[in-house]
XYZ file of C-alpha atoms in Angstrom:
707
model
C -0.080 0.040 0.021
C 1.504 3.257 -1.062
C 0.687 6.207 1.152
C -0.307 9.097 -0.868
C 0.834 12.548 0.258
C -1.457 14.477 2.511
C 0.626 17.529 3.386
C 2.497 16.141 6.432
C 3.454 18.544 9.219
C 6.884 18.802 10.841
C 5.490 16.963 13.767
C 4.611 14.087 11.469
C 8.130 13.995 10.109
C 9.373 13.680 13.754
C 7.031 10.714 14.359
C 8.445 9.239 11.186
C 11.936 9.447 12.488
C 10.983 7.987 15.830
C 9.283 5.024 14.295
C 12.168 4.432 12.010
C 14.499 4.254 15.162
C 11.889 1.842 16.683
C 12.019 -0.181 13.567
C 15.874 -0.502 13.716
C 15.727 -1.360 17.394
C 13.125 -3.934 16.611
C 15.206 -5.655 13.875
C 18.190 -5.799 16.294
C 16.053 -7.238 19.072
C 17.153 -10.997 19.526
C 13.701 -12.062 20.678
C 11.870 -10.688 17.619
C 9.691 -13.133 15.890
C 10.906 -14.735 12.636
C 14.126 -12.691 12.861
C 15.664 -15.086 15.309
C 16.972 -18.441 14.387
C 14.742 -19.957 11.786
C 14.774 -23.327 13.353
C 13.300 -22.111 16.647
C 9.506 -21.916 16.715
C 7.848 -18.587 17.184
C 6.289 -18.111 20.560
C 4.894 -14.691 20.163
C 1.029 -14.389 20.093
C 0.396 -17.939 19.046
C -3.348 -18.066 20.117
C -5.330 -18.836 16.865
C -8.167 -16.430 18.089
C -11.891 -16.339 17.695
C -11.836 -16.066 13.788
C -10.136 -19.552 13.671
C -13.002 -21.155 15.672
C -15.664 -19.327 13.807
C -14.524 -19.689 10.240
C -12.546 -22.901 10.570
C -10.737 -23.857 7.262
C -12.492 -20.916 5.553
C -10.572 -18.492 7.645
C -7.797 -18.421 4.976
C -9.203 -17.859 1.493
C -7.523 -18.183 -1.930
C -6.242 -14.637 -1.815
C -4.131 -15.659 1.147
C -2.837 -18.743 -0.515
C -1.931 -16.867 -3.777
C -0.224 -14.018 -1.903
C 1.956 -16.454 0.134
C 2.804 -18.233 -3.030
C 4.001 -15.183 -4.741
C 5.703 -13.693 -1.751
C 9.359 -13.064 -2.505
C 9.267 -14.022 -6.135
C 9.936 -10.410 -7.243
C 13.528 -10.853 -5.933
C 14.105 -14.233 -7.571
C 12.570 -16.339 -10.220
C 12.648 -19.323 -7.849
C 10.285 -19.728 -4.955
C 11.844 -18.736 -1.657
C 11.955 -21.007 1.377
C 9.536 -20.581 4.268
C 12.031 -18.775 6.409
C 12.843 -16.191 3.849
C 9.116 -15.682 3.310
C 8.661 -15.184 7.010
C 11.473 -12.535 7.143
C 10.066 -10.644 4.236
C 6.547 -10.779 5.506
C 7.516 -9.607 8.885
C 9.285 -6.515 7.428
C 6.249 -5.759 5.293
C 3.966 -6.037 8.295
C 6.276 -3.879 10.353
C 6.287 -1.150 7.785
C 2.551 -1.177 7.206
C 1.908 -1.159 11.039
C 4.273 1.710 11.445
C 2.643 3.775 8.761
C -0.838 2.964 10.066
C 0.226 4.113 13.560
C 1.737 7.343 12.201
C -1.356 8.193 10.182
C -3.619 7.615 13.178
C -1.506 9.930 15.308
C -1.395 12.539 12.531
C -5.249 12.240 12.025
C -5.770 12.826 15.760
C -3.644 15.894 15.813
C -5.339 17.128 12.597
C -8.696 16.628 14.282
C -7.724 18.696 17.312
C -6.355 21.372 15.036
C -9.677 21.393 13.112
C -11.656 21.651 16.300
C -9.554 24.734 17.491
C -9.194 26.676 14.320
C -11.936 25.160 11.969
C -9.793 25.878 8.954
C -10.947 24.841 5.395
C -7.740 23.070 4.682
C -8.009 20.705 7.585
C -11.686 19.995 6.865
C -10.822 18.977 3.301
C -8.002 16.838 4.317
C -9.786 14.796 6.961
C -12.085 12.732 4.584
C -9.059 11.803 2.557
C -7.218 10.628 5.709
C -10.160 8.690 6.772
C -10.247 6.814 3.449
C -6.483 6.209 3.721
C -6.817 4.897 7.232
C -9.359 2.234 6.086
C -7.114 1.148 3.260
C -4.101 0.949 5.551
C -6.150 -0.835 8.270
C -7.322 -3.469 5.640
C -3.688 -4.003 4.449
C -2.387 -4.567 7.949
C -5.196 -7.003 8.630
C -4.493 -8.972 5.509
C -0.850 -9.123 6.375
C -1.738 -10.319 9.850
C -3.824 -12.991 8.225
C -1.031 -14.128 5.992
C 1.310 -14.208 8.969
C -1.096 -16.349 10.913
C -1.346 -18.729 8.041
C 2.403 -19.112 7.765
C 2.393 -19.716 11.590
C -0.151 -22.413 11.406
C 1.063 -24.052 8.204
C 4.609 -24.660 9.602
C 6.372 -27.959 9.882
C 5.472 -28.910 13.451
C 2.433 -30.995 12.604
C 2.268 -34.713 11.824
C 0.240 -36.663 9.346
C -3.084 -38.329 10.696
C -1.581 -41.790 10.417
C 1.273 -40.805 12.878
C -1.285 -39.711 15.612
C -1.052 -43.179 17.456
C 2.681 -42.359 17.758
C 1.823 -39.220 19.466
C -0.135 -41.066 22.163
C 2.587 -43.707 22.654
C 5.204 -40.928 22.883
C 3.740 -39.783 26.171
C 3.867 -43.303 27.863
C 6.768 -44.334 29.990
C 5.993 -47.976 29.305
C 4.625 -48.795 25.926
C 4.958 -52.516 26.110
C 1.693 -52.793 28.153
C -0.260 -50.691 25.763
C -2.456 -52.482 23.201
C -1.639 -51.336 19.684
C -3.694 -48.527 18.400
C -4.697 -47.458 14.864
C -6.295 -44.152 13.813
C -9.718 -45.649 13.194
C -10.001 -46.565 16.870
C -9.326 -42.991 17.908
C -11.022 -40.812 15.263
C -13.863 -40.873 12.812
C -14.059 -38.913 9.607
C -16.391 -38.254 6.857
C -15.535 -37.181 3.391
C -16.500 -33.954 1.574
C -16.603 -33.570 -2.255
C -14.730 -30.268 -2.393
C -12.842 -28.017 -0.014
C -13.762 -24.420 -0.383
C -10.275 -22.992 0.371
C -7.816 -24.999 -1.869
C -10.292 -26.872 -4.161
C -9.027 -30.204 -3.074
C -11.326 -33.135 -3.527
C -12.108 -35.832 -1.060
C -11.095 -33.942 2.004
C -11.706 -35.836 5.314
C -13.456 -33.851 8.081
C -13.310 -34.893 11.615
C -16.642 -36.153 12.897
C -15.916 -37.780 16.252
C -13.257 -39.317 18.430
C -12.376 -40.585 21.800
C -10.952 -38.159 24.434
C -7.446 -39.378 23.746
C -8.053 -39.258 20.028
C -9.308 -35.677 20.169
C -6.250 -34.558 22.208
C -3.937 -36.420 19.763
C -5.624 -34.598 16.809
C -4.148 -31.358 18.123
C -0.778 -32.628 16.642
C -2.341 -33.069 13.176
C -0.610 -31.084 10.462
C -3.721 -28.987 9.659
C -5.065 -28.783 13.104
C -4.401 -25.092 13.408
C -5.495 -24.183 9.745
C -8.768 -26.113 10.280
C -9.562 -24.107 13.378
C -9.471 -27.242 15.401
C -7.069 -26.065 18.001
C -9.192 -22.983 19.032
C -12.408 -25.065 18.938
C -10.813 -27.565 21.185
C -9.680 -24.958 23.672
C -13.241 -23.797 23.968
C -15.037 -27.174 24.373
C -12.556 -29.788 25.740
C -14.191 -29.497 29.246
C -17.023 -31.655 28.043
C -14.848 -34.715 27.799
C -11.648 -33.938 29.545
C -10.650 -32.088 32.770
C -7.955 -29.306 32.850
C -5.655 -31.419 34.720
C -5.852 -34.420 32.303
C -5.307 -32.065 29.425
C -2.220 -30.360 30.952
C -0.757 -33.859 31.913
C -1.245 -34.987 28.325
C 0.828 -32.097 27.038
C 3.481 -32.341 29.797
C 3.875 -36.135 29.056
C 4.603 -35.287 25.383
C 7.111 -32.643 26.301
C 8.862 -34.819 28.888
C 9.183 -37.776 26.540
C 10.474 -35.837 23.552
C 12.325 -32.765 24.917
C 15.665 -34.399 25.565
C 15.783 -36.138 22.151
C 14.238 -33.323 20.129
C 16.731 -31.673 17.793
C 16.683 -28.794 15.544
C 15.989 -31.052 12.677
C 12.257 -30.406 11.806
C 11.846 -33.762 10.090
C 12.159 -35.842 13.260
C 8.952 -36.878 15.007
C 10.143 -35.998 18.446
C 10.936 -32.513 17.210
C 7.509 -32.027 15.819
C 5.693 -33.480 18.861
C 7.855 -31.342 21.194
C 7.429 -28.066 19.426
C 3.676 -28.548 18.688
C 3.250 -29.390 22.404
C 4.835 -25.944 23.311
C 2.570 -24.279 20.658
C -0.559 -25.799 22.102
C 0.445 -25.022 25.613
C 1.128 -21.396 24.728
C -2.238 -21.115 22.896
C -4.010 -22.476 25.942
C -2.416 -19.951 28.303
C -2.949 -16.943 26.001
C -6.551 -17.648 25.432
C -7.933 -19.445 28.518
C -5.698 -18.342 31.367
C -8.597 -16.622 33.075
C -10.960 -19.556 33.016
C -8.541 -22.391 33.663
C -5.400 -21.282 35.436
C -6.435 -18.279 37.386
C -9.295 -20.224 39.030
C -7.187 -23.417 39.685
C -4.125 -22.750 41.731
C -3.050 -26.382 41.777
C -3.158 -26.505 37.939
C -1.050 -23.379 37.731
C 1.474 -24.786 40.352
C 1.821 -28.014 38.513
C 2.689 -26.105 35.269
C 5.134 -23.734 36.863
C 6.965 -26.446 38.753
C 7.237 -28.533 35.489
C 8.593 -25.700 33.551
C 11.168 -24.583 36.195
C 12.418 -28.141 36.826
C 12.474 -29.704 33.368
C 12.183 -27.094 30.642
C 14.018 -23.949 31.767
C 17.348 -25.719 32.191
C 17.321 -27.123 28.563
C 16.357 -24.212 26.397
C 14.729 -20.756 26.396
C 11.174 -22.033 26.083
C 10.794 -22.377 29.850
C 11.624 -18.662 30.429
C 9.300 -17.657 27.677
C 6.360 -19.648 29.063
C 7.087 -18.374 32.719
C 7.097 -14.834 31.352
C 3.771 -15.538 29.561
C 2.169 -16.735 32.764
C 3.371 -13.598 34.581
C 1.920 -11.398 31.906
C -1.349 -13.247 31.886
C -1.591 -13.121 35.711
C -0.963 -9.344 35.607
C -3.631 -8.781 33.012
C -6.098 -10.933 34.989
C -5.267 -8.890 38.274
C -5.477 -5.498 36.402
C -8.746 -6.333 34.589
C -10.835 -5.333 37.573
C -9.075 -1.974 37.800
C -10.695 0.396 35.407
C -8.250 3.036 34.421
C -9.199 6.100 32.604
C -8.921 6.708 28.921
C -6.165 9.030 29.359
C -4.056 6.329 30.971
C -4.882 3.945 28.205
C -3.831 6.296 25.611
C -0.609 7.007 27.277
C 0.207 3.415 27.693
C -0.597 2.650 24.066
C 1.627 5.506 22.936
C 4.536 4.241 24.957
C 4.449 0.802 23.389
C 7.335 0.152 20.959
C 5.387 -1.911 18.434
C 1.609 -2.173 18.629
C -0.325 -5.176 17.487
C -3.099 -4.540 14.939
C -5.697 -5.087 17.720
C -4.287 -2.294 19.796
C -4.211 0.107 16.828
C -7.694 -0.666 15.815
C -8.828 0.367 19.270
C -7.842 3.951 18.347
C -10.618 3.997 15.777
C -13.749 4.477 17.871
C -16.287 4.123 15.069
C -15.592 2.657 11.597
C -16.448 4.744 8.534
C -18.823 1.989 7.329
C -21.055 2.831 10.346
C -22.389 5.763 8.351
C -24.403 3.323 6.285
C -25.806 1.473 9.335
C -29.618 1.692 9.452
C -31.332 -0.770 11.704
C -34.662 -1.738 10.079
C -36.866 -4.428 11.632
C -40.250 -3.868 10.007
C -42.083 -1.325 8.033
C -42.946 0.613 11.083
C -39.345 1.004 12.214
C -37.431 3.788 10.533
C -33.777 4.533 10.379
C -31.659 5.849 13.298
C -32.570 9.146 14.797
C -31.473 12.342 13.195
C -29.188 13.273 16.069
C -27.497 9.930 15.785
C -27.002 10.259 12.031
C -25.385 13.632 12.522
C -22.991 12.385 15.079
C -22.048 9.272 13.030
C -21.270 11.584 10.035
C -19.115 13.966 12.016
C -15.346 13.568 12.070
C -15.419 12.849 15.792
C -17.282 9.579 15.058
C -14.269 8.074 13.479
C -11.539 8.509 16.034
C -11.708 8.341 19.813
C -13.163 11.439 21.583
C -10.966 13.169 23.980
C -11.373 12.053 27.565
C -11.887 15.531 28.900
C -14.639 15.982 26.348
C -16.906 19.041 26.195
C -19.811 16.591 26.599
C -19.444 16.849 30.437
C -18.927 20.563 30.384
C -21.740 21.400 28.047
C -24.219 19.240 29.904
C -26.647 21.479 31.764
C -27.298 18.742 34.381
C -26.554 19.828 38.011
C -25.120 16.903 39.820
C -25.577 18.708 43.191
C -28.985 17.384 43.324
C -27.843 13.748 43.065
C -29.174 12.817 46.486
C -32.675 14.043 45.728
C -35.464 11.571 45.981
C -36.674 10.300 42.570
C -35.251 9.971 39.087
C -34.887 13.742 38.370
C -31.485 13.334 36.807
C -32.737 10.591 34.431
C -35.280 12.978 33.174
C -32.941 15.873 32.737
C -30.320 13.950 30.824
C -30.927 13.103 27.212
C -31.464 9.536 26.002
C -28.262 9.641 23.984
C -26.161 10.715 27.102
C -27.679 7.804 29.149
C -27.285 5.415 26.363
C -23.560 6.139 26.113
C -22.917 5.754 29.872
C -25.011 2.640 30.276
C -23.235 1.216 27.377
C -19.746 1.907 28.980
C -21.043 0.409 32.198
C -22.294 -2.658 30.331
C -18.992 -2.919 28.405
C -16.842 -3.110 31.616
C -18.937 -6.257 32.687
C -18.958 -7.814 29.213
C -15.257 -7.433 28.691
C -14.567 -9.674 31.650
C -16.414 -12.615 30.305
C -14.980 -15.492 28.313
C -16.622 -17.771 25.616
C -16.147 -20.709 28.038
C -18.413 -18.849 30.606
C -21.533 -19.558 28.506
C -20.991 -23.289 28.335
C -22.759 -25.814 30.636
C -24.999 -23.005 32.012
C -27.793 -25.456 33.056
C -25.447 -26.664 35.829
C -25.270 -23.113 37.119
C -29.160 -22.939 37.294
C -29.516 -20.744 34.187
C -33.045 -21.272 32.784
C -35.192 -19.813 29.973
C -37.532 -16.857 30.824
C -36.212 -16.387 34.230
C -33.187 -15.058 36.098
C -30.366 -17.398 36.665
C -30.011 -17.000 40.451
C -32.757 -15.972 42.825
C -32.006 -12.891 44.811
C -32.040 -14.671 48.127
C -29.657 -17.392 47.017
C -25.955 -16.836 46.855
C -24.021 -17.882 43.759
C -21.734 -19.942 45.831
C -24.623 -22.168 46.876
C -25.868 -23.117 43.495
C -25.928 -26.862 43.026
C -23.632 -28.073 40.297
C -25.369 -31.478 40.211
C -28.214 -30.251 37.983
C -27.452 -31.621 34.483
C -23.671 -31.058 34.595
C -22.309 -31.643 31.153
C -18.703 -31.013 32.192
C -16.726 -33.781 33.798
C -17.249 -33.922 37.542
C -13.711 -32.839 38.475
C -13.676 -30.132 35.879
C -13.614 -26.666 37.604
C -16.097 -24.155 36.110
C -15.785 -20.338 36.463
C -19.201 -18.928 37.503
C -18.771 -15.465 36.020
C -21.924 -15.971 33.850
C -24.049 -15.660 36.979
C -22.546 -12.378 37.815
C -23.323 -11.268 34.255
C -26.931 -12.340 34.470
C -27.233 -10.891 37.992
C -26.035 -7.554 36.618
C -28.657 -7.715 33.972
C -31.365 -8.516 36.399
C -30.239 -5.577 38.474
C -30.623 -3.136 35.638
C -34.118 -4.549 34.707
C -35.229 -4.250 38.402
C -33.876 -0.666 38.591
C -35.796 0.353 35.494
C -38.994 -1.042 36.903
C -38.362 0.472 40.348
C -37.634 3.988 38.978
C -40.932 4.078 37.105
C -43.179 2.732 39.930
C -41.638 5.177 42.481
C -42.697 8.185 40.401
C -45.415 10.006 42.448
C -47.321 11.483 39.465
C -48.611 10.063 36.273
C -46.993 12.761 34.246
C -43.563 12.040 35.659
C -44.122 8.327 34.835
C -44.917 9.129 31.260
C -41.740 11.154 31.038
C -39.725 8.325 32.477
C -41.347 5.612 30.375
C -40.621 7.616 27.274
C -36.996 8.230 28.377
C -36.285 4.462 29.003
C -37.938 3.569 25.626
C -35.741 6.093 23.930
C -32.636 4.885 25.631
C -33.359 1.240 24.639
C -33.960 2.371 21.066
C -30.640 4.158 21.016
C -28.883 1.118 22.608
C -29.989 -1.309 20.056
C -29.194 1.063 17.179
C -25.742 1.243 18.565
C -25.724 -2.583 18.786
C -25.871 -2.698 22.575
C -28.376 -5.369 22.716
C -27.539 -6.238 26.337
C -28.811 -2.927 27.755
C -31.681 -2.837 25.350
C -33.017 -6.139 26.333
C -32.518 -5.372 30.065
C -34.645 -2.246 29.678
C -37.281 -4.266 27.822
C -37.350 -6.749 30.664
C -37.864 -3.985 33.212
C -40.685 -2.458 31.121
C -42.292 -5.832 30.799
C -42.542 -6.285 34.451
C -46.195 -7.244 35.411
C -46.580 -4.259 37.602
C -45.091 -1.820 35.139
C -47.196 -3.085 32.266
C -50.488 -2.384 34.345
C -49.671 1.286 34.996
C -52.179 3.856 33.760
C -49.352 5.936 32.301
C -49.100 3.607 29.269
C -52.621 4.802 28.108
C -51.479 8.325 27.719
C -48.082 7.620 26.408
C -47.480 9.216 22.938
C -48.071 6.786 20.040
C -44.763 7.376 18.464
C -42.943 6.619 21.734
C -45.269 3.503 22.380
C -44.325 2.088 19.042
C -40.736 1.625 20.372
C -41.967 -1.096 22.549
C -42.960 -3.031 19.647
C -39.616 -2.394 18.004
C -37.880 -3.737 21.140
C -39.988 -6.898 21.102
C -39.086 -7.428 17.369
C -35.408 -7.059 18.323
C -35.794 -9.721 20.993
C -37.370 -12.001 18.484
C -34.641 -11.347 16.027
C -31.968 -12.174 18.683
C -33.690 -15.371 19.606
C -34.236 -16.509 15.987
C -30.633 -17.446 15.225
C -27.580 -17.948 17.415
C -25.279 -16.314 14.869
C -27.736 -13.455 13.778
C -25.393 -10.818 15.048
C -22.354 -12.293 13.041
C -24.005 -11.839 9.729
C -22.098 -9.781 7.209
C -19.164 -7.724 7.974
C -20.761 -5.139 10.409
C -19.721 -6.972 13.554
C -16.079 -6.645 12.500
C -16.291 -2.836 12.408
C -19.117 -1.889 14.694
C -18.937 -2.414 18.475
C -21.487 -4.903 19.668
C -22.568 -6.234 23.077
C -24.995 -9.235 22.829
C -27.636 -10.298 25.342
C -25.901 -12.712 27.868
C -29.028 -14.634 28.602
C -30.115 -14.991 24.985
C -26.571 -16.196 24.060
C -26.650 -18.725 26.952
C -30.081 -19.970 25.839
C -28.709 -20.553 22.306
C -25.794 -22.502 23.723
C -28.073 -24.567 25.847
C -30.157 -25.451 22.770
C -26.966 -26.755 21.118
C -26.058 -28.720 24.084
C -29.327 -30.533 24.027
C -28.901 -34.167 23.179
C -26.132 -36.677 23.656
C -22.504 -35.726 23.087
C -21.371 -39.305 22.411
C -22.105 -41.863 19.670
C -23.132 -45.417 20.158
C -19.413 -46.453 20.241
C -18.617 -43.899 22.945
C -16.809 -41.438 20.627
C -17.479 -37.789 21.311
C -19.423 -35.920 18.499
C -16.985 -33.330 17.297
C -19.381 -31.814 14.905
C -21.540 -30.906 17.892
C -18.664 -29.453 19.820
C -17.545 -27.553 16.790
C -20.827 -25.902 16.393
C -20.787 -24.943 20.043
C -17.326 -23.376 19.643
C -18.459 -21.432 16.690
C -21.377 -19.764 18.582
C -19.396 -18.814 21.642
C -16.547 -17.571 19.619
C -18.510 -14.377 19.015
C -17.882 -13.288 22.479
C -14.273 -12.667 21.653
C -15.168 -11.228 18.190
C -17.324 -8.584 19.896
C -14.745 -7.676 22.453
C -12.327 -6.778 19.754
C -14.265 -3.687 18.871
C -14.981 -1.665 22.088
C -17.068 1.402 22.502
C -15.011 4.552 23.017
C -17.589 7.087 24.111
C -16.331 9.773 26.312
C -16.916 8.653 29.829
C -18.949 10.812 32.283
C -17.894 9.452 35.556
C -20.332 11.669 37.443
C -23.212 10.363 35.535
C -21.915 6.823 35.701
C -21.576 7.141 39.546
C -25.194 8.336 39.855
C -26.329 5.372 37.744
C -24.365 2.876 39.731
C -25.934 4.288 42.900
C -29.474 4.037 41.643
C -28.954 0.465 40.244
C -27.334 -0.530 43.486
C -30.133 0.952 45.573
C -33.047 -0.842 43.704
C -31.249 -4.037 42.615
C -33.021 -6.126 45.240
C -36.233 -4.225 45.372
C -39.651 -5.652 45.575
C -41.473 -3.926 42.687
C -44.971 -4.905 44.020
C -44.197 -3.408 47.461
C -42.824 -0.258 45.969
C -45.796 0.140 43.690
C -48.186 -0.319 46.552
C -46.951 2.731 48.308
C -47.657 4.987 45.196
C -51.117 6.058 44.371
C -50.084 7.006 40.796
C -49.757 3.289 40.089
C -53.372 2.768 40.312
C -56.311 3.555 38.032
C -58.122 6.554 39.813
C -61.999 6.768 39.659
C -63.361 10.379 39.427
C -64.735 11.756 42.680
C -68.275 12.494 41.243
C -68.512 9.085 39.646
C -67.358 7.415 42.839
C -69.995 9.292 44.991
C -72.715 8.449 42.498
C -71.757 4.833 42.674
C -72.103 4.829 46.484
C -75.490 6.528 46.373
C -76.741 3.921 43.876
C -75.510 1.144 46.095
C -77.243 2.714 49.115
C -80.555 2.915 47.138
C -80.269 -0.659 46.091
C -79.821 -1.757 49.685
C -82.579 0.405 51.042
C -84.956 -1.025 48.371
C -83.974 -4.554 49.524
C -85.193 -3.857 53.164
C -88.420 -2.268 52.212
């Protein structure tokens, strides 16, 4: 990608020199991936990621294959070897990433200059830069995909007929073992044509024994097919974390001493693939497997320190990886400000594509986003379209935004009784802050959290955990699909409890209004907030507000009868959105909008979709586990990580967020019927004259009875 001239400033040139120095330092860095010894496997960012589990073999299309095939041919008529291709690709990726980062910084400075001076030159330059950013971003994403393909297509896998050898390699005494063949471990079915490389008669894994499914991780195409990531999401259905770790450690122990730098030997392939899988497991599932199981973590650290660190550098890398993962887990609960995040990102020597993409708050393609459910549902509101088309909708808003300063809301009255602040704030302001609060909770969840939710008591059309019952006392004996000794993180219960608290808060705010007029205002406000949320693809908060409005007490309020017709139609829109979300487990992954637009799904709806996939047996008549069933489950839950890659970057209003937290916490355990009983506005009032006439008629009838 050639960067066209945009009239760079002296500051931009200085950034260019700085990044060139970073590039030179990076090339000289001994631990840099692909630039070290070509015989050593790359241990930097080896987790396949959600796209591998979602797309499977289709993750790498024909364009990736052709690009990799032609890589390096411009320098020589002969095809280069894989190591030379790796070096050249890394250099290309480094250059494009550097240019992308420079352009993002330049755009931010130009945007600030435009806000101050509002000059015509900067205004005309911004649209060109936005288009260039999109092109550069697509280029970097494509190179990252090619790099990932090269990592997964490397030489450390074995052919399927060698898989029994993988199993035997981890046994100290193979004389007592009965001979195994591939057919006793794994079952396949044939496909007529593979969509990626046009091969015919490709075998697709259908089922396997637990030992066979673990052995298939060493298959040559396990990474390319998406099997490794799918396995990491779903292995708990047939294997405990301890058994899986011991399987990997046994293979490392039996092959580490005899493994050489010759990639053709089986021991070298098994040893290096074991390290690859172990690192991918730590990178992707540390929070759900190792952080919650100190014994498992201790076993791994002891093995690395005693048997691996003394032989090569792999041990130090894995220990460093564990420390980094632990630090991220400990720091995930501490919410730092956006200023701190920006400073940390600017100090990084080389940013990954993911961290750079976070700088773009809203993709340009968002301008074309119109959510239409039916004929009665129009496009997004005018104020939203104006905001989306503005330049500030493309890059992150400053943390000290004028949004807070320009707000006419007085927070001095925060302690007043009633939802006065909710009525004074605009629906868009409340939508943004509720979305940021919801994002904090959603970003802490993991795809594995949505598995085996029946065992946690999660049911359809009801809250997972009763208010009077602690999450620690939930019985895990109810339809537990995981192995009995498999430790399950129960964060999903916290996620659903938070959703229930917001729904209860919505209902409580409405029924505690002392006048019907104020109830109408608050009903309208919550409906507009919910509409704004689902238009911004925050389906979690939208469905939580809908649940609060559908509370039996709230639905019977007299205020609904005098609600404006246009506002009342939003209720039908929300119900249509709910039907849409429940219609298909992958409805939010259709098209390419989920890749560029931030999204927060409804946790309860997603858990119900997974439960539906979990219905039925997991094993065949011969005892083999149905991999096709597990693969579908992995594909559905992978969307959690997909949505977390595109965060919302609205300007946080910490005062408003604090107010919302206080109100939600105040009403989270409230009894709506009891609150409604103390408020006369919640009952249909009979006019005084009509009431007195009714009494007189009753007295006349009683008097006539006695005469």
